[in-house]
Amino acid sequence: NIGGGVLLTANWFFFIYVMNHISVKATSLAYLVCPILTTLLAYVILKEKLSRLQWIAVALSITGCAILSWSRVMDMVFSLIIGLSYALYLVAQKKNTGFDKFLVLSVQIIVSAVLLLPFYPAYSAPLPVDPTFYICVTVIAVAFTIVPLLLNLYALKGINSSTAGMLLNINPLIAFSLATLVFHEQMDLLQIVAYGIIFLAVIVFNAHFLFRSKPEQQ
């Protein structure tokens, strides 16, 4: 649990640092790199078996990421750091059995707070007085951080960490769809091809679950 808290803190720290000091594209790419690293770590550390189709899906994901990071080597380096920290967290939580998931997450968040507390004097700023700020922070913390993490931990009880990792690709795919269809952002051909390949990778990786025949009722 303490190790999970350390990995979670590292992931948050790297994500925020890269977002503010490197580029938004690097953090976005991390969401696509993480599933690949999770799948490979699960294969090596947890000895999870992958079918031939799933290995093809991994190769497709790598191809999509390579296209997106073309000519942006440093973005890929920082994406690997962010992705690796969360991939290690997922694999560690798969091994962390026998504890209530809500309790596990509570301990990890406390560990994270303790680790970050020493940095408060150096990076603190005047506290905002606008109530809207605290409402937004609460929504982000609960709806977009704690709840997804808790659901992730519960999902790991029933599926392989490699499957959970590959499903993380849904996040950037939704973001890409919203950017294109809702906000009408311009996407070049390489981006469209890359995200198309990654979407195909998710389908191929989970083909066994998506297309398996239902057992006949007696």
Short mmCIF file of N, CA and C in Angstrom, two decimals, residues 12-105:
data_model
loop_
_atom_site.label_atom_id
_atom_site.label_comp_id
_atom_site.label_asym_id
_atom_site.label_seq_id
_atom_site.Cartn_x
_atom_site.Cartn_y
_atom_site.Cartn_z
N TRP A 12 1.47 11.46 -10.39
CA TRP A 12 0.85 12.79 -10.33
C TRP A 12 1.90 13.89 -10.50
N PHE A 13 3.04 13.71 -9.82
CA PHE A 13 4.09 14.73 -9.88
C PHE A 13 4.62 14.88 -11.30
N PHE A 14 4.97 13.75 -11.93
CA PHE A 14 5.50 13.80 -13.30
C PHE A 14 4.47 14.38 -14.26
N PHE A 15 3.20 13.98 -14.09
CA PHE A 15 2.15 14.46 -14.99
C PHE A 15 2.01 15.98 -14.91
N ILE A 16 1.92 16.50 -13.69
CA ILE A 16 1.74 17.94 -13.50
C ILE A 16 2.97 18.71 -13.97
N TYR A 17 4.17 18.16 -13.66
CA TYR A 17 5.40 18.84 -14.08
C TYR A 17 5.49 18.92 -15.60
N VAL A 18 5.25 17.79 -16.27
CA VAL A 18 5.35 17.77 -17.73
C VAL A 18 4.27 18.65 -18.36
N MET A 19 3.07 18.62 -17.78
CA MET A 19 1.97 19.46 -18.29
C MET A 19 2.34 20.94 -18.24
N ASN A 20 2.97 21.37 -17.13
CA ASN A 20 3.25 22.79 -16.92
C ASN A 20 4.58 23.26 -17.52
N HIS A 21 5.54 22.35 -17.65
CA HIS A 21 6.89 22.77 -18.05
C HIS A 21 7.38 22.18 -19.37
N ILE A 22 6.73 21.14 -19.87
CA ILE A 22 7.20 20.52 -21.12
C ILE A 22 6.18 20.77 -22.23
N SER A 23 5.13 19.98 -22.27
CA SER A 23 4.08 20.20 -23.28
C SER A 23 2.85 19.37 -22.94
N VAL A 24 1.71 19.86 -23.40
CA VAL A 24 0.45 19.13 -23.21
C VAL A 24 0.46 17.85 -24.05
N LYS A 25 1.09 17.92 -25.22
CA LYS A 25 1.15 16.75 -26.10
C LYS A 25 1.87 15.58 -25.43
N ALA A 26 2.91 15.90 -24.66
CA ALA A 26 3.66 14.84 -23.98
C ALA A 26 2.79 14.13 -22.95
N THR A 27 1.98 14.89 -22.21
CA THR A 27 1.09 14.27 -21.23
C THR A 27 -0.01 13.47 -21.92
N SER A 28 -0.50 13.96 -23.04
CA SER A 28 -1.52 13.23 -23.78
C SER A 28 -0.96 11.91 -24.31
N LEU A 29 0.27 11.97 -24.80
CA LEU A 29 0.91 10.77 -25.33
C LEU A 29 1.13 9.73 -24.23
N ALA A 30 1.31 10.20 -22.99
CA ALA A 30 1.53 9.27 -21.87
C ALA A 30 0.35 8.33 -21.68
N TYR A 31 -0.87 8.82 -21.93
CA TYR A 31 -2.06 7.98 -21.80
C TYR A 31 -2.07 6.86 -22.83
N LEU A 32 -1.37 7.06 -23.94
CA LEU A 32 -1.29 6.04 -24.97
C LEU A 32 -0.11 5.10 -24.76
N VAL A 33 0.94 5.60 -24.12
CA VAL A 33 2.12 4.77 -23.84
C VAL A 33 1.86 3.84 -22.66
N CYS A 34 1.11 4.33 -21.67
CA CYS A 34 0.86 3.57 -20.45
C CYS A 34 0.25 2.19 -20.70
N PRO A 35 -0.77 2.05 -21.56
CA PRO A 35 -1.32 0.71 -21.81
C PRO A 35 -0.30 -0.28 -22.35
N ILE A 36 0.60 0.20 -23.20
CA ILE A 36 1.64 -0.69 -23.75
C ILE A 36 2.56 -1.16 -22.63
N LEU A 37 3.02 -0.22 -21.80
CA LEU A 37 3.92 -0.57 -20.71
C LEU A 37 3.24 -1.48 -19.70
N THR A 38 1.96 -1.22 -19.42
CA THR A 38 1.22 -2.07 -18.47
C THR A 38 1.14 -3.49 -18.98
N THR A 39 0.83 -3.65 -20.25
CA THR A 39 0.71 -4.98 -20.84
C THR A 39 2.04 -5.72 -20.80
N LEU A 40 3.13 -5.03 -21.14
CA LEU A 40 4.45 -5.67 -21.14
C LEU A 40 4.90 -6.02 -19.73
N LEU A 41 4.67 -5.12 -18.76
CA LEU A 41 5.04 -5.40 -17.37
C LEU A 41 4.22 -6.55 -16.80
N ALA A 42 2.93 -6.60 -17.15
CA ALA A 42 2.09 -7.70 -16.68
C ALA A 42 2.58 -9.03 -17.23
N TYR A 43 3.05 -9.02 -18.46
CA TYR A 43 3.59 -10.24 -19.07
C TYR A 43 4.87 -10.68 -18.38
N VAL A 44 5.74 -9.72 -18.07
CA VAL A 44 7.05 -10.04 -17.48
C VAL A 44 6.94 -10.33 -15.98
N ILE A 45 6.23 -9.47 -15.24
CA ILE A 45 6.21 -9.57 -13.78
C ILE A 45 5.12 -10.52 -13.29
N LEU A 46 3.91 -10.38 -13.83
CA LEU A 46 2.78 -11.19 -13.36
C LEU A 46 2.60 -12.48 -14.15
N LYS A 47 3.40 -12.65 -15.19
CA LYS A 47 3.32 -13.85 -16.04
C LYS A 47 1.94 -14.02 -16.68
N GLU A 48 1.29 -12.89 -16.99
CA GLU A 48 0.00 -12.96 -17.67
C GLU A 48 0.22 -13.39 -19.12
N LYS A 49 -0.59 -14.31 -19.58
CA LYS A 49 -0.45 -14.84 -20.93
C LYS A 49 -1.17 -13.93 -21.93
N LEU A 50 -0.54 -13.75 -23.07
CA LEU A 50 -1.14 -12.97 -24.15
C LEU A 50 -1.29 -13.85 -25.38
N SER A 51 -2.44 -13.75 -26.02
CA SER A 51 -2.66 -14.51 -27.24
C SER A 51 -1.93 -13.83 -28.40
N ARG A 52 -1.91 -14.52 -29.54
CA ARG A 52 -1.27 -13.94 -30.71
C ARG A 52 -1.96 -12.65 -31.13
N LEU A 53 -3.30 -12.63 -31.06
CA LEU A 53 -4.05 -11.42 -31.40
C LEU A 53 -3.70 -10.27 -30.47
N GLN A 54 -3.51 -10.57 -29.19
CA GLN A 54 -3.18 -9.51 -28.23
C GLN A 54 -1.79 -8.95 -28.48
N TRP A 55 -0.85 -9.80 -28.88
CA TRP A 55 0.48 -9.30 -29.24
C TRP A 55 0.39 -8.40 -30.48
N ILE A 56 -0.49 -8.77 -31.41
CA ILE A 56 -0.70 -7.92 -32.59
C ILE A 56 -1.25 -6.57 -32.16
N ALA A 57 -2.17 -6.58 -31.18
CA ALA A 57 -2.74 -5.33 -30.66
C ALA A 57 -1.66 -4.46 -30.02
N VAL A 58 -0.76 -5.08 -29.28
CA VAL A 58 0.35 -4.33 -28.67
C VAL A 58 1.21 -3.69 -29.76
N ALA A 59 1.50 -4.46 -30.81
CA ALA A 59 2.30 -3.92 -31.92
C ALA A 59 1.57 -2.76 -32.61
N LEU A 60 0.26 -2.87 -32.74
CA LEU A 60 -0.52 -1.78 -33.33
C LEU A 60 -0.46 -0.52 -32.46
N SER A 61 -0.55 -0.71 -31.14
CA SER A 61 -0.47 0.43 -30.22
C SER A 61 0.88 1.12 -30.31
N ILE A 62 1.94 0.33 -30.38
CA ILE A 62 3.29 0.89 -30.51
C ILE A 62 3.40 1.68 -31.81
N THR A 63 2.83 1.14 -32.88
CA THR A 63 2.85 1.83 -34.18
C THR A 63 2.13 3.17 -34.10
N GLY A 64 0.95 3.17 -33.47
CA GLY A 64 0.18 4.41 -33.32
C GLY A 64 0.93 5.46 -32.52
N CYS A 65 1.55 5.04 -31.42
CA CYS A 65 2.33 5.98 -30.60
C CYS A 65 3.54 6.51 -31.35
N ALA A 66 4.18 5.63 -32.12
CA ALA A 66 5.35 6.06 -32.90
C ALA A 66 4.96 7.12 -33.93
N ILE A 67 3.80 6.95 -34.55
CA ILE A 67 3.33 7.95 -35.52
C ILE A 67 3.07 9.28 -34.84
N LEU A 68 2.41 9.24 -33.66
CA LEU A 68 2.08 10.48 -32.95
C LEU A 68 3.32 11.20 -32.43
N SER A 69 4.36 10.44 -32.09
CA SER A 69 5.57 11.05 -31.52
C SER A 69 6.64 11.31 -32.58
N TRP A 70 6.29 11.14 -33.84
CA TRP A 70 7.26 11.34 -34.92
C TRP A 70 7.87 12.74 -34.84
N SER A 71 9.18 12.80 -34.80
CA SER A 71 9.97 14.05 -34.72
C SER A 71 9.84 14.74 -33.36
N ARG A 72 9.22 14.08 -32.38
CA ARG A 72 9.12 14.66 -31.03
C ARG A 72 9.67 13.65 -30.02
N VAL A 73 10.97 13.44 -30.08
CA VAL A 73 11.61 12.41 -29.26
C VAL A 73 11.48 12.71 -27.77
N MET A 74 11.68 13.96 -27.37
CA MET A 74 11.63 14.31 -25.95
C MET A 74 10.22 14.14 -25.40
N ASP A 75 9.21 14.41 -26.20
CA ASP A 75 7.84 14.16 -25.76
C ASP A 75 7.66 12.69 -25.42
N MET A 76 8.21 11.82 -26.25
CA MET A 76 8.11 10.39 -25.99
C MET A 76 8.85 9.99 -24.72
N VAL A 77 10.02 10.60 -24.47
CA VAL A 77 10.79 10.29 -23.26
C VAL A 77 9.98 10.63 -22.01
N PHE A 78 9.42 11.83 -21.97
CA PHE A 78 8.62 12.22 -20.80
C PHE A 78 7.34 11.40 -20.71
N SER A 79 6.77 11.04 -21.83
CA SER A 79 5.58 10.19 -21.83
C SER A 79 5.88 8.82 -21.25
N LEU A 80 7.06 8.30 -21.56
CA LEU A 80 7.48 7.01 -21.01
C LEU A 80 7.61 7.07 -19.50
N ILE A 81 8.14 8.18 -18.98
CA ILE A 81 8.30 8.33 -17.53
C ILE A 81 6.93 8.35 -16.84
N ILE A 82 6.01 9.15 -17.38
CA ILE A 82 4.66 9.22 -16.80
C ILE A 82 3.96 7.87 -16.91
N GLY A 83 4.01 7.29 -18.10
CA GLY A 83 3.34 6.02 -18.33
C GLY A 83 3.89 4.89 -17.49
N LEU A 84 5.22 4.87 -17.31
CA LEU A 84 5.84 3.80 -16.53
C LEU A 84 5.43 3.86 -15.07
N SER A 85 5.33 5.07 -14.51
CA SER A 85 4.95 5.20 -13.10
C SER A 85 3.54 4.65 -12.86
N TYR A 86 2.62 4.92 -13.80
CA TYR A 86 1.25 4.42 -13.60
C TYR A 86 1.13 2.94 -13.96
N ALA A 87 1.90 2.49 -14.94
CA ALA A 87 1.91 1.07 -15.29
C ALA A 87 2.40 0.23 -14.12
N LEU A 88 3.45 0.68 -13.45
CA LEU A 88 3.96 -0.01 -12.26
C LEU A 88 2.91 -0.01 -11.15
N TYR A 89 2.18 1.09 -11.03
CA TYR A 89 1.12 1.18 -10.02
C TYR A 89 0.04 0.13 -10.30
N LEU A 90 -0.40 0.02 -11.55
CA LEU A 90 -1.44 -0.94 -11.90
C LEU A 90 -0.99 -2.38 -11.63
N VAL A 91 0.22 -2.69 -12.03
CA VAL A 91 0.74 -4.04 -11.82
C VAL A 91 0.87 -4.34 -10.33
N ALA A 92 1.33 -3.36 -9.56
CA ALA A 92 1.47 -3.55 -8.11
C ALA A 92 0.11 -3.78 -7.46
N GLN A 93 -0.93 -3.07 -7.92
CA GLN A 93 -2.26 -3.23 -7.33
C GLN A 93 -2.88 -4.58 -7.68
N LYS A 94 -2.50 -5.15 -8.80
CA LYS A 94 -2.98 -6.49 -9.14
C LYS A 94 -2.46 -7.51 -8.14
N LYS A 95 -1.25 -7.29 -7.63
CA LYS A 95 -0.67 -8.18 -6.62
C LYS A 95 -1.15 -7.86 -5.22
N ASN A 96 -1.72 -6.68 -5.04
CA ASN A 96 -2.13 -6.21 -3.71
C ASN A 96 -3.54 -6.72 -3.41
N THR A 97 -3.63 -7.98 -3.01
CA THR A 97 -4.92 -8.60 -2.75
C THR A 97 -5.15 -8.76 -1.25
N GLY A 98 -6.39 -9.02 -0.89
CA GLY A 98 -6.72 -9.28 0.51
C GLY A 98 -7.08 -8.05 1.31
N PHE A 99 -7.12 -6.88 0.68
CA PHE A 99 -7.46 -5.64 1.39
C PHE A 99 -8.66 -4.98 0.71
N ASP A 100 -9.47 -4.29 1.51
CA ASP A 100 -10.57 -3.53 0.96
C ASP A 100 -10.03 -2.42 0.07
N LYS A 101 -10.58 -2.29 -1.14
CA LYS A 101 -10.04 -1.35 -2.12
C LYS A 101 -10.19 0.11 -1.69
N PHE A 102 -11.29 0.42 -1.00
CA PHE A 102 -11.46 1.79 -0.52
C PHE A 102 -10.41 2.12 0.53
N LEU A 103 -10.13 1.16 1.41
CA LEU A 103 -9.09 1.35 2.43
C LEU A 103 -7.72 1.51 1.78
N VAL A 104 -7.45 0.68 0.77
CA VAL A 104 -6.17 0.75 0.06
C VAL A 104 -5.97 2.14 -0.55
N LEU A 105 -6.99 2.62 -1.24
CA LEU A 105 -6.88 3.94 -1.88
C LEU A 105 -6.74 5.05 -0.85
#
